[in-house]
Coordinates of C-alpha atoms in Angstrom, one line a residue:
V1 CA 0.0 0.0 0.0
A2 CA 1.4 3.4 -0.9
N3 CA 0.7 6.8 -2.2
V4 CA -2.5 7.4 -0.4
G5 CA -3.3 11.1 -0.4
P6 CA -6.1 13.6 -1.0
A7 CA -5.8 13.6 -4.8
G8 CA -8.8 12.1 -6.5
G9 CA -8.2 9.0 -8.4
R10 CA -9.9 5.9 -9.8
V11 CA -10.1 2.5 -8.3
I12 CA -10.9 -0.8 -9.9
L13 CA -12.2 -3.6 -7.8
Q14 CA -11.1 -6.8 -9.4
S15 CA -12.9 -10.0 -8.3
E16 CA -13.8 -13.4 -9.6
S17 CA -17.0 -12.1 -11.1
G18 CA -15.4 -9.1 -12.9
S19 CA -14.2 -5.6 -12.4
R20 CA -15.9 -2.4 -11.3
L21 CA -14.6 1.1 -11.9
I22 CA -15.0 3.8 -9.3
P23 CA -14.4 7.1 -11.1
R24 CA -13.5 9.2 -8.0
C25 CA -13.1 8.1 -4.5
G26 CA -11.3 11.0 -2.8
F27 CA -8.2 8.9 -2.3
R28 CA -5.5 7.2 -4.3
A29 CA -4.1 3.8 -3.4
C30 CA -1.7 2.2 -5.8
A31 CA -2.3 -1.4 -5.0
F32 CA -2.7 -4.0 -2.4
D33 CA -3.3 -7.7 -2.8
V34 CA -5.5 -9.3 -0.2
S35 CA -4.9 -12.8 -1.7
R36 CA -1.2 -12.5 -0.7
P37 CA -1.2 -11.3 3.0
R38 CA 2.1 -10.1 4.3
S39 CA 3.4 -10.3 7.8
D40 CA 3.4 -7.3 10.2
S41 CA 7.2 -7.2 9.8
Q42 CA 6.8 -6.5 6.1
L43 CA 4.4 -3.5 6.7
L44 CA 5.4 -0.3 8.4
S45 CA 2.7 1.1 10.7
A46 CA 2.2 4.0 8.3
D47 CA 1.5 1.4 5.5
R48 CA -1.0 -0.4 7.7
E49 CA -2.8 2.9 8.3
R50 CA -2.9 3.6 4.6
L51 CA -4.3 0.2 4.0
R52 CA -7.1 0.8 6.5
V53 CA -7.9 4.2 5.0
A54 CA -7.9 2.8 1.4
A55 CA -10.1 -0.1 2.3
D56 CA -12.6 2.1 4.2
A57 CA -12.7 4.6 1.3
A58 CA -13.2 1.8 -1.3
A59 CA -16.1 0.3 0.8
F60 CA -17.7 3.7 1.2
A61 CA -17.4 4.4 -2.5
L62 CA -18.8 1.0 -3.4
G63 CA -21.7 1.5 -1.0
S64 CA -22.5 4.9 -2.5
L65 CA -22.8 3.3 -6.0
A66 CA -24.9 0.4 -4.7
G67 CA -28.3 1.6 -5.9
D68 CA -30.8 -1.0 -4.6
A69 CA -28.4 -2.9 -2.3
P70 CA -29.8 -3.3 1.2
G71 CA -28.4 -0.6 3.6
G72 CA -26.6 1.2 0.8
M73 CA -23.9 -1.5 0.6
V74 CA -23.1 -3.7 -2.4
E75 CA -22.3 -7.4 -2.0
Y76 CA -19.5 -8.9 -4.0
P77 CA -17.3 -12.0 -4.0
E78 CA -14.1 -11.7 -1.9
P79 CA -11.9 -9.2 -3.8
Q80 CA -8.5 -10.2 -5.2
Q81 CA -6.9 -6.9 -5.8
F82 CA -7.5 -3.1 -5.6
W83 CA -5.7 -1.3 -8.4
T84 CA -5.3 2.3 -9.5
E85 CA -2.9 3.9 -11.9
G86 CA 0.4 4.2 -10.2
P87 CA 4.1 3.4 -10.4
P88 CA 4.8 -0.3 -11.2
A89 CA 7.0 -0.5 -8.1
M90 CA 3.9 -0.2 -5.9
I91 CA 2.1 -3.1 -7.6
G92 CA 2.5 -6.8 -6.7
H93 CA 3.2 -9.6 -9.1
V94 CA 0.6 -11.6 -11.1
S95 CA 0.4 -15.3 -10.3
D96 CA 2.6 -17.6 -12.5
H97 CA 0.4 -20.7 -12.2
K98 CA -3.2 -21.7 -12.1
N99 CA -5.0 -23.5 -9.3
G100 CA -6.0 -26.8 -10.9
F101 CA -5.0 -29.5 -13.3
Y102 CA -4.5 -27.5 -16.5
Q103 CA -1.6 -25.1 -16.3
K104 CA -0.7 -23.8 -19.7
A105 CA -0.3 -24.4 -23.5
A106 CA 2.6 -22.7 -25.3
L107 CA 3.5 -22.1 -28.9
T108 CA 6.9 -20.6 -29.9
G109 CA 8.4 -19.8 -33.3
T110 CA 12.1 -19.1 -33.9
Y111 CA 13.9 -17.8 -37.0
I112 CA 17.7 -17.9 -37.3
D113 CA 19.1 -16.3 -40.4
R114 CA 21.3 -18.4 -42.7
G115 CA 24.0 -15.9 -43.5
S116 CA 26.3 -17.0 -46.4
L117 CA 25.8 -20.0 -48.7
N118 CA 28.3 -22.0 -46.7
S119 CA 26.3 -21.5 -43.5
F120 CA 22.8 -22.8 -42.5
G121 CA 19.6 -21.2 -41.3
L122 CA 16.9 -22.5 -39.1
N123 CA 13.2 -22.2 -38.6
E124 CA 11.8 -23.7 -35.5
L125 CA 8.3 -24.4 -34.1
D126 CA 7.7 -25.6 -30.5
L127 CA 4.3 -26.7 -29.1
S128 CA 3.8 -27.8 -25.5
L129 CA 1.0 -28.5 -22.9
T130 CA 1.5 -28.5 -19.1
V131 CA -0.7 -30.0 -16.5
A132 CA -0.2 -30.5 -12.7
V133 CA -1.1 -33.2 -10.3
P134 CA -0.5 -33.5 -6.5
A135 CA 2.5 -35.7 -5.7
P136 CA 1.3 -36.6 -3.1
K137 CA -0.1 -33.1 -2.1
R138 CA -0.7 -29.8 -3.9
E139 CA 2.3 -28.2 -2.2
W140 CA 4.5 -30.9 -3.9
P141 CA 3.2 -30.7 -7.5
L142 CA 4.2 -33.0 -10.4
L143 CA 4.2 -31.0 -13.7
I144 CA 3.7 -33.1 -16.8
T145 CA 4.7 -31.4 -20.1
P146 CA 4.4 -33.2 -23.5
T147 CA 6.3 -31.3 -26.1
F148 CA 6.7 -31.5 -29.9
N149 CA 9.4 -29.5 -31.7
V150 CA 10.4 -29.3 -35.4
R151 CA 13.4 -27.6 -36.9
Y152 CA 13.6 -26.8 -40.6
L153 CA 17.2 -26.4 -41.7
D154 CA 18.4 -24.4 -44.7
G155 CA 21.9 -25.3 -46.1
P156 CA 24.7 -25.7 -46.5
A157 CA 25.3 -27.4 -49.9
S158 CA 28.0 -29.6 -48.4
P159 CA 28.1 -31.5 -46.2
M160 CA 24.4 -31.7 -46.4
L161 CA 22.3 -31.4 -43.2
P162 CA 18.9 -33.1 -42.9
P163 CA 16.1 -30.8 -44.0
R164 CA 14.0 -31.5 -40.9
L165 CA 14.8 -32.6 -37.3
Y166 CA 12.3 -33.3 -34.6
E167 CA 12.1 -33.4 -30.8
A168 CA 9.2 -35.3 -29.0
Y169 CA 9.3 -35.8 -25.3
V170 CA 7.3 -35.8 -22.1
D171 CA 8.9 -33.9 -19.2
F172 CA 8.0 -35.0 -15.7
L173 CA 9.0 -32.2 -13.2
W174 CA 8.5 -32.7 -9.5
V175 CA 8.8 -29.7 -7.2
P176 CA 8.5 -30.7 -3.6
R177 CA 8.8 -27.8 -1.1
F178 CA 10.2 -29.3 2.1
N179 CA 9.9 -26.2 4.3
E180 CA 9.9 -22.4 4.0
R181 CA 13.5 -22.4 2.8
W182 CA 14.2 -25.6 0.8
T183 CA 12.7 -26.6 -2.5
A184 CA 13.8 -29.4 -4.8
I185 CA 13.4 -29.4 -8.6
I186 CA 13.7 -32.9 -10.0
G187 CA 12.9 -33.8 -13.6
V188 CA 13.2 -36.6 -16.1
A189 CA 12.2 -36.6 -19.8
P190 CA 12.1 -39.7 -22.1
S191 CA 12.7 -38.2 -25.5
L192 CA 13.1 -38.8 -29.2
Y193 CA 15.6 -36.7 -31.2
T194 CA 15.3 -37.7 -34.8
D195 CA 14.3 -37.1 -38.4
F196 CA 11.8 -40.1 -38.0
D197 CA 13.7 -42.1 -40.7
V198 CA 15.9 -44.0 -38.2
S199 CA 15.1 -46.6 -35.6
T200 CA 13.7 -45.6 -32.2
N201 CA 16.7 -47.1 -30.5
D202 CA 19.0 -44.6 -32.3
A203 CA 16.6 -41.7 -31.6
F204 CA 15.7 -42.3 -28.0
R205 CA 17.5 -40.4 -25.2
L206 CA 16.7 -39.9 -21.5
T207 CA 17.4 -36.4 -20.1
G208 CA 16.8 -34.9 -16.7
K209 CA 17.8 -32.5 -14.0
A210 CA 18.3 -32.4 -10.2
L211 CA 18.4 -29.0 -8.5
A212 CA 17.9 -27.6 -5.1
R213 CA 16.8 -24.0 -4.3
Y214 CA 17.4 -22.3 -1.0
D215 CA 15.5 -19.2 0.0
W216 CA 18.4 -17.3 1.6
V217 CA 16.4 -14.1 2.0
P218 CA 12.7 -14.9 1.4
E219 CA 11.3 -13.1 -1.6
K220 CA 14.6 -11.5 -2.2
V221 CA 17.5 -13.9 -2.7
Q222 CA 17.5 -17.6 -3.7
V223 CA 20.5 -19.8 -4.3
V224 CA 20.2 -22.7 -6.8
V225 CA 22.6 -25.5 -7.3
G226 CA 22.4 -28.8 -9.2
V227 CA 23.2 -30.6 -12.4
L228 CA 21.5 -31.1 -15.9
Y229 CA 21.7 -34.4 -17.6
L230 CA 21.6 -33.4 -21.3
N231 CA 22.9 -36.8 -22.6
R232 CA 24.0 -35.1 -25.8
N233 CA 26.9 -36.4 -27.9
D234 CA 29.0 -33.4 -27.0
V235 CA 27.8 -32.7 -23.4
R236 CA 26.5 -35.4 -21.1
L237 CA 26.4 -33.6 -17.8
L238 CA 26.3 -29.9 -17.2
P239 CA 26.6 -28.2 -13.8
A240 CA 23.8 -25.6 -13.2
G241 CA 23.2 -23.0 -10.5
G242 CA 23.7 -19.5 -9.3
I243 CA 21.7 -16.8 -7.5
I244 CA 18.3 -15.3 -8.1
W245 CA 18.1 -11.7 -6.8
N246 CA 15.0 -9.6 -6.6
P247 CA 16.1 -6.2 -5.2
T248 CA 12.6 -4.7 -5.9
L249 CA 9.3 -5.8 -7.3
D250 CA 10.4 -4.3 -10.6
Q251 CA 13.8 -6.1 -10.9
R252 CA 14.7 -9.7 -11.1
Y253 CA 18.3 -10.9 -11.8
E254 CA 18.7 -14.6 -12.5
L255 CA 22.5 -15.1 -12.4
I256 CA 22.0 -18.8 -13.3
F257 CA 24.2 -20.9 -15.5
P258 CA 23.6 -21.9 -18.3
R259 CA 20.6 -19.5 -18.8
P260 CA 21.2 -16.1 -17.1
K261 CA 18.4 -13.5 -17.4
F262 CA 18.2 -9.9 -16.2
S263 CA 14.6 -8.5 -16.1
H264 CA 13.1 -5.1 -15.4
R265 CA 9.4 -4.5 -15.1
I266 CA 8.4 -1.4 -17.1
N267 CA 4.6 -1.4 -16.7
A268 CA 1.9 -3.1 -14.6
G269 CA -1.8 -2.9 -14.2
P270 CA -4.9 -5.1 -13.3
G271 CA -3.9 -8.6 -14.1
F272 CA -0.8 -7.9 -16.3
E273 CA 2.9 -7.0 -16.1
D274 CA 5.3 -5.9 -18.9
W275 CA 8.9 -6.9 -18.6
L276 CA 12.0 -6.0 -20.6
Y277 CA 14.9 -8.4 -20.3
L278 CA 18.4 -9.5 -21.4
A279 CA 19.1 -13.2 -21.5
G280 CA 21.7 -15.8 -22.6
E281 CA 21.2 -19.3 -23.9
F282 CA 23.2 -22.5 -24.6
G283 CA 21.4 -23.7 -27.7
G284 CA 21.3 -26.8 -29.9
N285 CA 21.0 -30.6 -29.4
S286 CA 22.0 -34.0 -30.8
F287 CA 19.8 -35.8 -33.3
A288 CA 19.8 -39.2 -35.0
Y289 CA 19.1 -39.0 -38.8
D290 CA 19.3 -41.1 -41.9
R291 CA 22.2 -40.3 -44.2
S292 CA 21.8 -42.3 -47.5
G293 CA 20.5 -45.3 -45.7
V294 CA 23.0 -45.2 -42.8
A295 CA 22.1 -43.9 -39.3
D296 CA 24.3 -40.9 -38.3
F297 CA 24.2 -38.3 -35.5
V298 CA 24.5 -34.5 -35.9
T299 CA 25.0 -32.2 -33.0
L300 CA 24.0 -28.5 -33.4
L301 CA 25.6 -26.1 -31.0
D302 CA 25.3 -22.3 -30.6
Y303 CA 25.3 -19.5 -28.0
R304 CA 22.6 -16.8 -27.9
A305 CA 22.3 -13.3 -26.5
L306 CA 18.7 -12.1 -26.4
L307 CA 16.8 -8.9 -25.9
G308 CA 13.1 -9.5 -25.1
L309 CA 9.8 -7.9 -24.2
E310 CA 7.2 -10.0 -22.3
R311 CA 3.7 -9.4 -21.1
K312 CA 2.7 -11.6 -18.2
L313 CA -0.9 -12.3 -17.4
E314 CA -2.6 -13.7 -14.4
G315 CA -2.3 -17.5 -14.1
G316 CA 0.9 -17.9 -16.1
A317 CA -0.4 -16.8 -19.5
G318 CA 1.2 -14.1 -21.7
F319 CA 3.3 -13.5 -24.8
R320 CA 6.8 -12.4 -25.8
I321 CA 9.0 -11.2 -28.6
E322 CA 12.8 -11.5 -28.7
V323 CA 15.6 -10.5 -31.0
G324 CA 19.1 -11.8 -30.6
Y325 CA 22.6 -12.5 -31.7
V326 CA 23.7 -16.1 -32.3
F327 CA 27.4 -17.0 -32.4
S328 CA 29.8 -19.9 -32.2
R329 CA 27.5 -21.9 -34.4
T330 CA 28.6 -25.4 -35.4
A331 CA 27.2 -28.7 -36.7
K332 CA 29.3 -31.8 -35.9
F333 CA 28.7 -35.3 -37.3
A334 CA 29.4 -38.6 -35.4
S335 CA 30.4 -40.3 -38.7
G336 CA 33.4 -38.0 -39.2
L337 CA 32.0 -35.8 -41.9
P338 CA 33.6 -32.3 -42.0
E339 CA 32.3 -30.0 -39.3
V340 CA 30.1 -27.1 -40.4
I341 CA 31.2 -23.8 -39.0
A342 CA 28.2 -21.4 -39.5
D343 CA 28.1 -17.6 -39.6
N344 CA 27.3 -15.5 -36.6
T345 CA 23.8 -14.3 -37.3
A346 CA 20.5 -12.8 -36.1
L347 CA 17.6 -14.4 -34.3
V348 CA 13.9 -13.5 -34.0
R349 CA 11.6 -15.4 -31.7
G350 CA 8.0 -15.0 -30.6
G351 CA 5.8 -17.0 -28.3
V352 CA 2.3 -17.1 -26.7
I353 CA 1.2 -18.9 -23.6
Y354 CA -2.4 -19.6 -22.7

């Protein structure tokens, strides 16, 4: 709660049954979220007083608009948030998950420019669905994500890469929270990496992860440590970890190897947040494919620096657009064919989550 003063403002009461606009209430309260109560230690006495004044004023304004409601008061479902126009730093975060079985469906498209004739380009589509089940309780969810990905490769003339490569897998991610400080992140994904012209035995790989997160300073600093089992031809195991630092509600710095991300919230309102970010990625994978009737393996590898803009919506939905620079691009063959060293190039990626 902040910025309560005599200036007239507008308040939106957002509840499960919809929103209601109050044009003028004689006060201005930037935001408070009654669905996420905070401890007394997190609110100054002045903040608690502003909260009381804001709530009383909102109730009075709602009652004055109530028309035929008994006693001049309007009945409504328990409110989720009071919002007004105000600085993003005063507004809490939207939820990143849904309460129920269905969590999200995601579609992502990526374009990587080819560059010269001796290089290769890539168009990629990725479709996934995530559901959650208690394991064995809601606080220890098991997230199940079937995913299908296709890559369309363009070039080079020699050595020739397969025109299409596919990923198909089901990721099982278990997130038990043992106490207020410790959370485990354990995943396994039986997968096919293939052009679908080779045997399943050649295409099948098992991947996974095992990470632990410690809330060093609750809501501010988390420490992550663990390992990724990529099971690629070039990299089998990859250490992972680092620090997640949230200095304010508008800043989030994920100093995590191998995918760092530095985010700044630039706008927020009822049920949405806009974030601008810089990120890095370790890209590529190993695939089995048919080369003139003989099974071979190709490993694509690149590194990516990205600038992105993302809108987050309540419940984990949203959309994003990214532009980036892709460098140190290679394609290596298990059969001993000459390695392809591709040009550094540009990337454009967009995605939507529902």
